[in-house]
Coordinates of C-alpha atoms and ligand atoms in Angstrom, one line a residue:
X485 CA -39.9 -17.7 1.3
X486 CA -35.9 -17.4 0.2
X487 CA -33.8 -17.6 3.4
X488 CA -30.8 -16.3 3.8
X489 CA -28.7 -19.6 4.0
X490 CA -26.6 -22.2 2.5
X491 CA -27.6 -25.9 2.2
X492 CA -24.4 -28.2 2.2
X493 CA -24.6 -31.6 1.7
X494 CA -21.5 -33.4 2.6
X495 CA -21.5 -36.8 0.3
X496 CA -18.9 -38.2 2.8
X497 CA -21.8 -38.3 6.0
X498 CA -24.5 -37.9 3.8
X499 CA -25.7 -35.0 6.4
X500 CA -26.9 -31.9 5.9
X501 CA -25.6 -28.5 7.0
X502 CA -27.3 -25.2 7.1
X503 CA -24.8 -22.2 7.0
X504 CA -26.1 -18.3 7.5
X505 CA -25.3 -15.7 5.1
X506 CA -24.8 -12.8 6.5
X507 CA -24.7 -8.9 4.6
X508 CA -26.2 -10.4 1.7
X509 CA -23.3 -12.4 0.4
X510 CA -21.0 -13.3 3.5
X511 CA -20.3 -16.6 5.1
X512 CA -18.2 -17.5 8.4
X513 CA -15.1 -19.5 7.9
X514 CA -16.0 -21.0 11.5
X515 CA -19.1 -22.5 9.9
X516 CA -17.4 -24.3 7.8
X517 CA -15.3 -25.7 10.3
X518 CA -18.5 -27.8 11.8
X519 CA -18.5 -29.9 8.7
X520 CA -17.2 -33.2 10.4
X521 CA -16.6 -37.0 9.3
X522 CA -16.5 -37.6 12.9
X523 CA -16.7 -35.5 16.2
X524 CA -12.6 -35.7 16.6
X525 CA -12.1 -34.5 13.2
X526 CA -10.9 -31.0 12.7
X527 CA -13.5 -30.2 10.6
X528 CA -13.2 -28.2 7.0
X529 CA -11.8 -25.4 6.5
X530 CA -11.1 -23.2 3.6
X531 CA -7.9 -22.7 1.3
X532 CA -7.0 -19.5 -0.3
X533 CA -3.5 -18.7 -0.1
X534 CA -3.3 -15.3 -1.2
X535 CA -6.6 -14.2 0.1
X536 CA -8.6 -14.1 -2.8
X537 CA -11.9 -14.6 -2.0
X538 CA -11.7 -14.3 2.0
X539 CA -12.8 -11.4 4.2
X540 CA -10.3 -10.6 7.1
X541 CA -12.0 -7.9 8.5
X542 CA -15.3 -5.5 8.3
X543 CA -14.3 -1.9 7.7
X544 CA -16.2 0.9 7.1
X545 CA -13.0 2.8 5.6
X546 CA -13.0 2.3 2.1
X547 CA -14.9 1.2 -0.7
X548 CA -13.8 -0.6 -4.1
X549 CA -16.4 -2.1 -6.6
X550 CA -13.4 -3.2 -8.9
X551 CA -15.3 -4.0 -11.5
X552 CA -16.9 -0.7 -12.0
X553 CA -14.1 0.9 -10.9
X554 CA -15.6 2.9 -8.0
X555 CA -13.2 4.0 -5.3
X556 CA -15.0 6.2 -2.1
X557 CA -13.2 7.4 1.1
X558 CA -15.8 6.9 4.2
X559 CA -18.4 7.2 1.0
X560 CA -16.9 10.0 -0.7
X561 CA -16.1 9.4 -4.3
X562 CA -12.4 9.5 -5.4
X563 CA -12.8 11.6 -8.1
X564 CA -14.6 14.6 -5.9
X565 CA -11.9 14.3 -3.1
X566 CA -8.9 14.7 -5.7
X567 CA -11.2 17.8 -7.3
X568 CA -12.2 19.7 -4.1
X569 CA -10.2 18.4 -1.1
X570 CA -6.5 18.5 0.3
X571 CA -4.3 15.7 1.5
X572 CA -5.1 16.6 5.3
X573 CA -8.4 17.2 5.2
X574 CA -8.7 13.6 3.4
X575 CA -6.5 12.1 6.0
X576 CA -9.0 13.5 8.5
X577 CA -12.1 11.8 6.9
X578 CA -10.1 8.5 6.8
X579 CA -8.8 8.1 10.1
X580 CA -11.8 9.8 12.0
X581 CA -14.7 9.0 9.7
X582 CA -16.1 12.3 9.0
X583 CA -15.2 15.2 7.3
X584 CA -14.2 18.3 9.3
X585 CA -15.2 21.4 9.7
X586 CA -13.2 24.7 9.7
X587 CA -12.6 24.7 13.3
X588 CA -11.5 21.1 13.7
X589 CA -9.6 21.4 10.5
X590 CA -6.9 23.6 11.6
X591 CA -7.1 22.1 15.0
X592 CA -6.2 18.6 12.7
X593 CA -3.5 21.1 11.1
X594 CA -1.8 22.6 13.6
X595 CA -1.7 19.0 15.8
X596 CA 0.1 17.3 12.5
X597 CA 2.0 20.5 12.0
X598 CA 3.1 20.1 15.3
X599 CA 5.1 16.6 14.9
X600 CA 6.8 17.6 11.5
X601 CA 10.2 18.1 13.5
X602 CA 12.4 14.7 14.3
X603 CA 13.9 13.9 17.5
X604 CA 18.2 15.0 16.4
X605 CA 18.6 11.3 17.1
X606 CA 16.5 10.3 14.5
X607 CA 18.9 12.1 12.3
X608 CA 22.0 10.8 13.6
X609 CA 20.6 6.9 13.4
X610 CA 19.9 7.7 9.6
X611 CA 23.0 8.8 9.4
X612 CA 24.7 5.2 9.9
X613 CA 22.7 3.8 6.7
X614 CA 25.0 3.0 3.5
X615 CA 25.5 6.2 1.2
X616 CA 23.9 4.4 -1.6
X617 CA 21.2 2.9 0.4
X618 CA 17.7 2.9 -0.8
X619 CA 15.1 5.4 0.5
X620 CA 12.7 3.0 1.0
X621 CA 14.9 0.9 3.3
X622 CA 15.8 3.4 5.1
X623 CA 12.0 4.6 5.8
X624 CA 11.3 1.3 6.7
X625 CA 14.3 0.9 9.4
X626 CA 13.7 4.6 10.8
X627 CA 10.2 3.9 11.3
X628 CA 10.6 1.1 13.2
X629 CA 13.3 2.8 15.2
X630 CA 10.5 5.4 16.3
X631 CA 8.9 2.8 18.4
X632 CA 12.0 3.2 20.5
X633 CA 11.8 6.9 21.0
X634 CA 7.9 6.5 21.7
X635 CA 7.3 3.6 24.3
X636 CA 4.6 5.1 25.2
X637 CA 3.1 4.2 21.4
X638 CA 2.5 0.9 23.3
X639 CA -0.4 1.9 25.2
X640 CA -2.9 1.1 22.1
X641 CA -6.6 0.8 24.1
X642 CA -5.6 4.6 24.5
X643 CA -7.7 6.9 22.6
X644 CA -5.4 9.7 23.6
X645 CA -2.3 7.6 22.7
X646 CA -4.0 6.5 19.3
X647 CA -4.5 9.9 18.1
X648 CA -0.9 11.1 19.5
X649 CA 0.7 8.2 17.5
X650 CA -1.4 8.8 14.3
X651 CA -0.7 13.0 14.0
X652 CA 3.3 12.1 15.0
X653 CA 3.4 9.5 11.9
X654 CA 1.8 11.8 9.4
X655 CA 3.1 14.8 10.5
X656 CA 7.0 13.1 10.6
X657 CA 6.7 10.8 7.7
X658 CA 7.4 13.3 5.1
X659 CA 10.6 14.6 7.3
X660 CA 12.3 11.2 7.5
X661 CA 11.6 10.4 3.8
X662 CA 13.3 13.8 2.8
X663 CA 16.2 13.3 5.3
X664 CA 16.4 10.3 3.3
X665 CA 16.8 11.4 0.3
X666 CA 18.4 14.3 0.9
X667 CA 21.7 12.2 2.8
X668 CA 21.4 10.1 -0.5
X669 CA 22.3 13.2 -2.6
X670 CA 25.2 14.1 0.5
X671 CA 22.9 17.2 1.5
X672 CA 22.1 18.6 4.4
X673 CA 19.1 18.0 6.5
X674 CA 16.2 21.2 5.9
X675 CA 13.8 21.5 8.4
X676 CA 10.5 21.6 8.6
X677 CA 8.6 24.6 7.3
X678 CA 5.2 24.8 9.0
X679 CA 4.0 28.1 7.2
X680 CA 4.3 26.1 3.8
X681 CA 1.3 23.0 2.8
X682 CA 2.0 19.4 3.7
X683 CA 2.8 18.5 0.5
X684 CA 4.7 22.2 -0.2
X685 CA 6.5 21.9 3.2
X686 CA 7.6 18.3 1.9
X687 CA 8.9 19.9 -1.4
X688 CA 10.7 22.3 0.3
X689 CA 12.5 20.0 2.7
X690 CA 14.1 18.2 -0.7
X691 CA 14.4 20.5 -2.4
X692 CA 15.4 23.8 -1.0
X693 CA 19.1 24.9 -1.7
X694 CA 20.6 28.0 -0.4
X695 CA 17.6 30.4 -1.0
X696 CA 16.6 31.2 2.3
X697 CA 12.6 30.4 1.6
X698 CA 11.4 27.8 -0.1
X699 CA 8.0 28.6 -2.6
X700 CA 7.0 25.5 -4.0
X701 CA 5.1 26.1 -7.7
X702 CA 1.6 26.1 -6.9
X703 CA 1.1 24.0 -9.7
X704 CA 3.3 21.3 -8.6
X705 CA 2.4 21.8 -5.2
X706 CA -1.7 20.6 -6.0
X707 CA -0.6 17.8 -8.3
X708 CA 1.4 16.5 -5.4
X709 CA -1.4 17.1 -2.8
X710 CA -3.7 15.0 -5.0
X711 CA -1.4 12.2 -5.9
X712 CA -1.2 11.8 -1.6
X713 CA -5.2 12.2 -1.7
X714 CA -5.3 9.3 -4.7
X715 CA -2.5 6.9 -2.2
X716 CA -4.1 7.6 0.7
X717 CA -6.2 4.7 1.3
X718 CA -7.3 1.5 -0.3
X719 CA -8.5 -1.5 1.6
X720 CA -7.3 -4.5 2.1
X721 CA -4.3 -4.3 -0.1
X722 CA -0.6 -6.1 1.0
X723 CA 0.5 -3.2 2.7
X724 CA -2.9 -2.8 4.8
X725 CA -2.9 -6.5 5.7
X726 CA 0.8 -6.4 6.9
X727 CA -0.3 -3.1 9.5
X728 CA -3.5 -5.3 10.5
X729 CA -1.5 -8.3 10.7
X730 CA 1.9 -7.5 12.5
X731 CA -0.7 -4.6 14.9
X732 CA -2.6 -8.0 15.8
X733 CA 0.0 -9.0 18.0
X734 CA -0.9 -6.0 19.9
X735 CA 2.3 -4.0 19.0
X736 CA 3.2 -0.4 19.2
X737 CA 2.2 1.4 15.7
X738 CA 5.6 2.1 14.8
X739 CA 6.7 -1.2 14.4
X740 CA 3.4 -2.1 12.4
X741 CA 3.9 0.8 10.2
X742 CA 7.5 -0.2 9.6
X743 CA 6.1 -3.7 8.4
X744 CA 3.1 -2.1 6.0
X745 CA 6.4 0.1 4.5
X746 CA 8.1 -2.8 4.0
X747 CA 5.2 -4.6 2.3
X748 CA 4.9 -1.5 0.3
X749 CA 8.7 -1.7 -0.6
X750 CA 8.5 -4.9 -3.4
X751 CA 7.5 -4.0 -7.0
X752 CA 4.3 -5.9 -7.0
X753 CA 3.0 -3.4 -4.6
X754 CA 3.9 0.3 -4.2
X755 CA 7.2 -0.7 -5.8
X756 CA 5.7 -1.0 -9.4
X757 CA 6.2 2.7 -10.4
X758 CA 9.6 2.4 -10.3
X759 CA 9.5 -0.5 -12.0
X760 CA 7.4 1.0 -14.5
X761 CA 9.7 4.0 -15.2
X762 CA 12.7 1.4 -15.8
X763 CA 10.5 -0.8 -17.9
X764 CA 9.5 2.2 -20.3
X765 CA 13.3 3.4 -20.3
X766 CA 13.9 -0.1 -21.9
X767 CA 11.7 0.2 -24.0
X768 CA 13.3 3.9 -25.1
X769 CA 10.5 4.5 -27.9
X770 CA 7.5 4.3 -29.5
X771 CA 8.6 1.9 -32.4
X772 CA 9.5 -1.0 -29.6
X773 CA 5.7 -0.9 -27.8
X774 CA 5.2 -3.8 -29.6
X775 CA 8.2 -5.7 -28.9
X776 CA 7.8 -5.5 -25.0
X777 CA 3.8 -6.7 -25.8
X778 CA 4.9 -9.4 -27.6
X779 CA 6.9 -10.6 -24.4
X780 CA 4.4 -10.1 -22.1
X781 CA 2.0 -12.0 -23.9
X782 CA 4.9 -14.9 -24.2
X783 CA 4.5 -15.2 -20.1
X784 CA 8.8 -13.5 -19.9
X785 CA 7.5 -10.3 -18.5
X786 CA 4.9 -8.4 -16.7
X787 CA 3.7 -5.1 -17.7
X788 CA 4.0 -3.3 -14.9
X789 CA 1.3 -1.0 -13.8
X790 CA -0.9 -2.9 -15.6
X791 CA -3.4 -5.2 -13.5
X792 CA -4.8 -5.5 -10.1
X793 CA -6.0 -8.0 -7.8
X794 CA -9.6 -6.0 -7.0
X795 CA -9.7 -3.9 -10.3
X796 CA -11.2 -5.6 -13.0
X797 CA -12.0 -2.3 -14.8
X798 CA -9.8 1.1 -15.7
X799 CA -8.4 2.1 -12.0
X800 CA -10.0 5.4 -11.0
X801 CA -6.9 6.4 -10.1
X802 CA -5.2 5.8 -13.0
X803 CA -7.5 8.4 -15.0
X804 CA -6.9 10.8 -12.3
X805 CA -3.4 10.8 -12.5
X806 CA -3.2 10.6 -16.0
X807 CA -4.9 14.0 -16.4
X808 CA -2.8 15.8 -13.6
X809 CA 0.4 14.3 -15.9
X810 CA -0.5 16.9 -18.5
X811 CA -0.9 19.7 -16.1
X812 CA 2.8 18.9 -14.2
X813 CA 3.9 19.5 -17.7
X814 CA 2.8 22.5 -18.5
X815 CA 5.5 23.0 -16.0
X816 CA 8.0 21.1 -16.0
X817 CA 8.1 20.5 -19.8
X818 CA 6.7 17.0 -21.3
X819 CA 8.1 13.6 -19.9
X820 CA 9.2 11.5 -23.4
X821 CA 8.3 8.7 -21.4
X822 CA 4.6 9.6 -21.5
X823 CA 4.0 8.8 -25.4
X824 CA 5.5 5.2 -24.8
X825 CA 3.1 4.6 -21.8
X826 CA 0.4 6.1 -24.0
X827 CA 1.3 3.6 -26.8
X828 CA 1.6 0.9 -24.4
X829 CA -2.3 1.4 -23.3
X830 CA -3.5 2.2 -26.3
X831 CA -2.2 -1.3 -27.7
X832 CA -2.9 -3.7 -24.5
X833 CA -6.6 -2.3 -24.5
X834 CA -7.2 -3.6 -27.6
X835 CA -5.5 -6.5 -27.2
X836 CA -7.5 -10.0 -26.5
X837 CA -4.9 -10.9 -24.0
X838 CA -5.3 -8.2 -21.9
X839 CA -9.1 -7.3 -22.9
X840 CA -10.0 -11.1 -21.5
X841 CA -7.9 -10.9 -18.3
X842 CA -9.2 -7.8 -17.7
X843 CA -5.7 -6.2 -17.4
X844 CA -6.2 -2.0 -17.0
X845 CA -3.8 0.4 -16.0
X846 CA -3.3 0.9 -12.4
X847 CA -2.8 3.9 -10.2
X848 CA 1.5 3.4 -10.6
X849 CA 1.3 3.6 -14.3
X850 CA 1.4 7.0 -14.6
X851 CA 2.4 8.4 -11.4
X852 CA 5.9 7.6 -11.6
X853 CA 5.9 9.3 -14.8
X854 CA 4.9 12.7 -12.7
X855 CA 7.3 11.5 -10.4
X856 CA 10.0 12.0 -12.7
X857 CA 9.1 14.8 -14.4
X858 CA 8.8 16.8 -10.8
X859 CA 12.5 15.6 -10.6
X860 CA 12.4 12.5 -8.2
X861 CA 14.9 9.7 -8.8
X862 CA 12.8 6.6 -9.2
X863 CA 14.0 5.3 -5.9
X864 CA 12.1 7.9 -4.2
X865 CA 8.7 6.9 -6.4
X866 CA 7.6 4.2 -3.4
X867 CA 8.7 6.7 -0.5
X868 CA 6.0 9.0 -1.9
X869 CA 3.7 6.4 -1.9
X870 CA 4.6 5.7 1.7
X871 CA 3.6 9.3 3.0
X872 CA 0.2 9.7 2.5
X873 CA -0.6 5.8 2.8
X874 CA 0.4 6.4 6.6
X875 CA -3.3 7.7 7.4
X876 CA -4.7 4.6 5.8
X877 CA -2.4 2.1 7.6
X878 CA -3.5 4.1 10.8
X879 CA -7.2 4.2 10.5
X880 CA -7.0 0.3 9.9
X881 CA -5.1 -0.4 12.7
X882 CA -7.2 1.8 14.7
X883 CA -10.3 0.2 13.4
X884 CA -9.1 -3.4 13.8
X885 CA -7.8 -2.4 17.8
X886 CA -11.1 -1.5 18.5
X887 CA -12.9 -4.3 16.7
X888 CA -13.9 -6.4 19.5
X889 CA -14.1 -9.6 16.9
X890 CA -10.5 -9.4 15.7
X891 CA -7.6 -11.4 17.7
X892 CA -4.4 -12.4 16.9
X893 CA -4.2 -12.9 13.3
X894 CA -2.8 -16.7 12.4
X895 CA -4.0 -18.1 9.5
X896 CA -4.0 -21.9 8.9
X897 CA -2.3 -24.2 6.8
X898 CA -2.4 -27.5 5.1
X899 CA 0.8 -29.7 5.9
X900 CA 2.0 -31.5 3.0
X901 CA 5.5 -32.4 4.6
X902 CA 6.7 -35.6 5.8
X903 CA 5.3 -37.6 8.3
X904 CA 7.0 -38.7 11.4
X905 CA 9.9 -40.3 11.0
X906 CA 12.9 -41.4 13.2
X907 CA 16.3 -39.4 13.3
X908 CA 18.8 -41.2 11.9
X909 CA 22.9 -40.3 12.9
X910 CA 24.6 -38.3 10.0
X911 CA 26.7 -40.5 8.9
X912 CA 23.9 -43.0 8.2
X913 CA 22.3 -40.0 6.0
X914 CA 22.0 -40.7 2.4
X915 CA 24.9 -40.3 -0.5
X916 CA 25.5 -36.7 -1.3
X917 CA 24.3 -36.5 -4.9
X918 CA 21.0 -38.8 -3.9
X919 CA 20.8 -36.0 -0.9
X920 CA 20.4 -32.5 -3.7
X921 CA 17.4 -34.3 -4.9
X922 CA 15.9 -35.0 -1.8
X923 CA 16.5 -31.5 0.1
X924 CA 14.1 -28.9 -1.3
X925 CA 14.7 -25.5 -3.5
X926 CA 13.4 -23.6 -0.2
X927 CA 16.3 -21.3 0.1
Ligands
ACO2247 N1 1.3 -8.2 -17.1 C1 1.0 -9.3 -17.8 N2 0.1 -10.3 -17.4 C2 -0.5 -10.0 -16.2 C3 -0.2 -8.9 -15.5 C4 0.7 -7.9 -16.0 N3 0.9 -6.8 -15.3 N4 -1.0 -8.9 -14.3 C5 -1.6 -10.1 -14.4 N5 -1.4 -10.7 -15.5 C6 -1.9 -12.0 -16.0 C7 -1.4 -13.2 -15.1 O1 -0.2 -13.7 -15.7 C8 -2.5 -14.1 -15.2 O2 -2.6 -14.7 -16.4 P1 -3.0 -16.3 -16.6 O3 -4.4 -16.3 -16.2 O4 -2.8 -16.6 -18.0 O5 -2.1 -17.1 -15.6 C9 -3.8 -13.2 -15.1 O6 -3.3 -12.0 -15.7 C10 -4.3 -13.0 -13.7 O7 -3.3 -12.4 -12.9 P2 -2.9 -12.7 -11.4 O8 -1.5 -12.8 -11.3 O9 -3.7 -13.9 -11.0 O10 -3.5 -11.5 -10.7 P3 -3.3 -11.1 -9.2 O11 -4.5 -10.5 -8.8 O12 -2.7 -12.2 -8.5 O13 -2.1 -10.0 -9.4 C11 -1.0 -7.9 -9.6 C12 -2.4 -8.6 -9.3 C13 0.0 -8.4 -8.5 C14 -1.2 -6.4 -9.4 C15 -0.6 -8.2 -11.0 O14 -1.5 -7.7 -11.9 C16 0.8 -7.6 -11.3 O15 1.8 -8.3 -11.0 N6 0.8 -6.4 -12.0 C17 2.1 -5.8 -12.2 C18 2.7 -5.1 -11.0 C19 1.9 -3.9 -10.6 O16 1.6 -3.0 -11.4 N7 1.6 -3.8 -9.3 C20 0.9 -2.6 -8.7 C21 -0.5 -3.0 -8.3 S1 -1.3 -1.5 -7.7 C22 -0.6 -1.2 -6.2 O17 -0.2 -2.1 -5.5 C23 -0.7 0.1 -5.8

């Protein structure tokens, strides 16, 4: 009969190793590590340096089958949480598990309702940031700054403090990334609005002027509400790791949180639909598609919003977004930038290179597009990212506190440096000019 194992013969010893599988395709790293030359030997161990094909944790969050393209929320698919859910109620089902029901819902409601407001402090530190500085940078310093006006955010084997720290961040998120943008357009601070949506109450702390109640368009209001649903959660990603990996060390959530924003900040991650907008502003119009193709496929560009590291297969996502595009239009009058992303598609999936790297658009190729069109500047496109990924980065730091298999996370590494060697007094150093080659382009 089959067992569930691997056979490795290692040609150095000539012995033989027998290594379990576990959940059908699984094997342990440790295992490995019993492959010896000789009982003082380290043993082997795996390389992978941007995590490729290695495991980091078991979660029961999310599910991706990138090459399908299947995306499900605690099982749920994508597609039936953007059609018939909210932001909140989603939030819910990822950090607790299940979905609620109508009691616990507005329970869920009022608690995250509850922690919209900002200490005045909050404000005032925000306050000392450049005039010109970038939203993102400043969500990732004033989150981190919340772990100061929380210590007790450190007590994480609390339940109670868990759930206390989880409805504070997605309940405040959306006020510090509007007091950001709002003191980069010199305006003043609104507050929250807990009659409106999470998503409407958001709109109206950008974007209310002197009327003296905000009504978000209903229209823009849902599109919004889904786009959160779409970011809210998905797996392992950079951003995901960084909370698991900076929480690890047993911090307080704020300081995690302000690590997963930063990893969110570059443009390979949530940064990419800004960088998507600017590409497509480059390329100005339709007759130039083939231009910016023509570079990618010469290795001087990327097209941004195009690929994935798990999606080998239209992003679910992607098709989601692209369909609320044409209804934020109906509104807000068409985006010109939407026929050259259109073109753009239409040629890469056709073309060989991208048809054999398997090269599809991802969820940022047309979300900054809506971005835009509901009147964000682009350096807001990764701040609205941020919000509703805050219930994600919670429920995985939650799950990995309580996973009793997970410790400090410290990865190996192969040295490939010098060995030992003596110091030697610095005027005995080498010439200058025999010195450039030998110190490294590090930094
Ligand atoms: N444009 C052109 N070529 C690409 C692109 C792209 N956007 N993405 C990947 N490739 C090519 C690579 O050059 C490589 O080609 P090669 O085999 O000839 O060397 C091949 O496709 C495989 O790509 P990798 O870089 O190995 O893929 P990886 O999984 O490491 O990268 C990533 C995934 C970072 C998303 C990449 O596709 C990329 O940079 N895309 C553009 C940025 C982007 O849209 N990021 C958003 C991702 S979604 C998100 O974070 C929410």
């Amino acid at each position: 009969m089959a067992k569930n194992t691997l056979t490795v013969t290692d040609n150095r010893t000539g012995k033989q190793y027998e290594i379990p599988i576990e959940e059908g395709d699984v094997i342990r790293a440790s295992h490995i590590k019993e492959i010896k030359v000789s009982p003082s030997d380290f043993g082997l161990m795996s390389y992978d340096p941007a995590f490729s094909n290695t495991a980091s944790c078991r979660s029961k969050i999310t599910f991706i089958d990138g090459d399908q393209g299947i995306l499900r929320y605690r099982g749920y698919p994508i597609e039936e949480l953007a059609d018939k859910s909210n932001y909140l109620e989603t939030a819910y089902l990822i950090v607790k598990g299940e979905l609620p029901d109508v009691k616990h819902f507005r329970a869920w409601e009022q608690n995250i309702k509850k922690h919209t407001m900002v200490h005045e402090n909050i404000k005032k530190f925000m306050e000392g940031f450049r005039y010109d500085a970038h939203p993102m940078g400043v969500l990732v310093g004033t989150v981190g700054a919340m772990s100061t006006f929380y210590p007790d955010a450190k007590n994480i084997f609390d339940l109670e403090s868990r759930r206390l720290q989880t409805r504070r961040l997605i309940g405040k998120m959306p006020t510090i990334a509007a007091a950001a943008y709002r003191l980069s357009r010199g305006l003043p601070y609104v507050y929250p609005d807990n009659e409106l949506s999470y998503a409407g109450n958001f709109l109206a702390m950008l974007f209310k002027m002197t009327e003296l109640r905000y009504k978000p368009n209903p229209i823009l209001e849902r599109a919004l509400d889904v786009l959160f649903i779409l970011h809210a959660d998905h797996e392992q990603n950079c951003s995901a790791n960084a909370m698991r990996s900076v929480g690890s060390s047993q911090v307080d959530p704020y300081s995690a949180t302000a690590a997963a924003v930063a990893a969110l900040y570059g443009p390979l991650h949530g940064g990419a639909n800004e960088q998507v907008i600017r590409m497509l502003m480059e390329i100005g119009s339709v007759k130039n598609v083939a231009d910016m193709i023509k570079k990618v496929k010469g290795g001087e560009r990327l097209l941004m919003g195009f690929g994935h590291r798990v999606y080998k297969n239209y992003d679910p996502r992607a098709k989601i977004v692209k369909k609320i595009a044409y209804e934020v239009f109906e509104v807000t009058g068409k985006n010109p930038l939407i026929d050259i992303a259109l073109e753009l598609e239409r040629i890469a999936l056709e073309d060989d290179y991208f048809v054999k790297r398997k090269l599809y658009p991802n969820v940022d190729f047309y979300s900054g597009i809506i971005y835009q069109a509901m009147g964000f500047p682009m350096t807001m496109f990764p701040v609205l990212f941020a919000i509703p990924r805050t219930s994600g980065w919670m429920a995985q730091w939650a799950e990995m506190v309580r996973d009793p298999e997970q410790k400090i996370a410290r990865p190996r590494q192969i040295y490939v440096g010098e060995p030992t060697r003596p110091y030697s007094p610095i005027e005995a150093r080498l010439e200058p000019t025999s010195r450039e080659d030998a110190v490294s382009d590090n930094i």
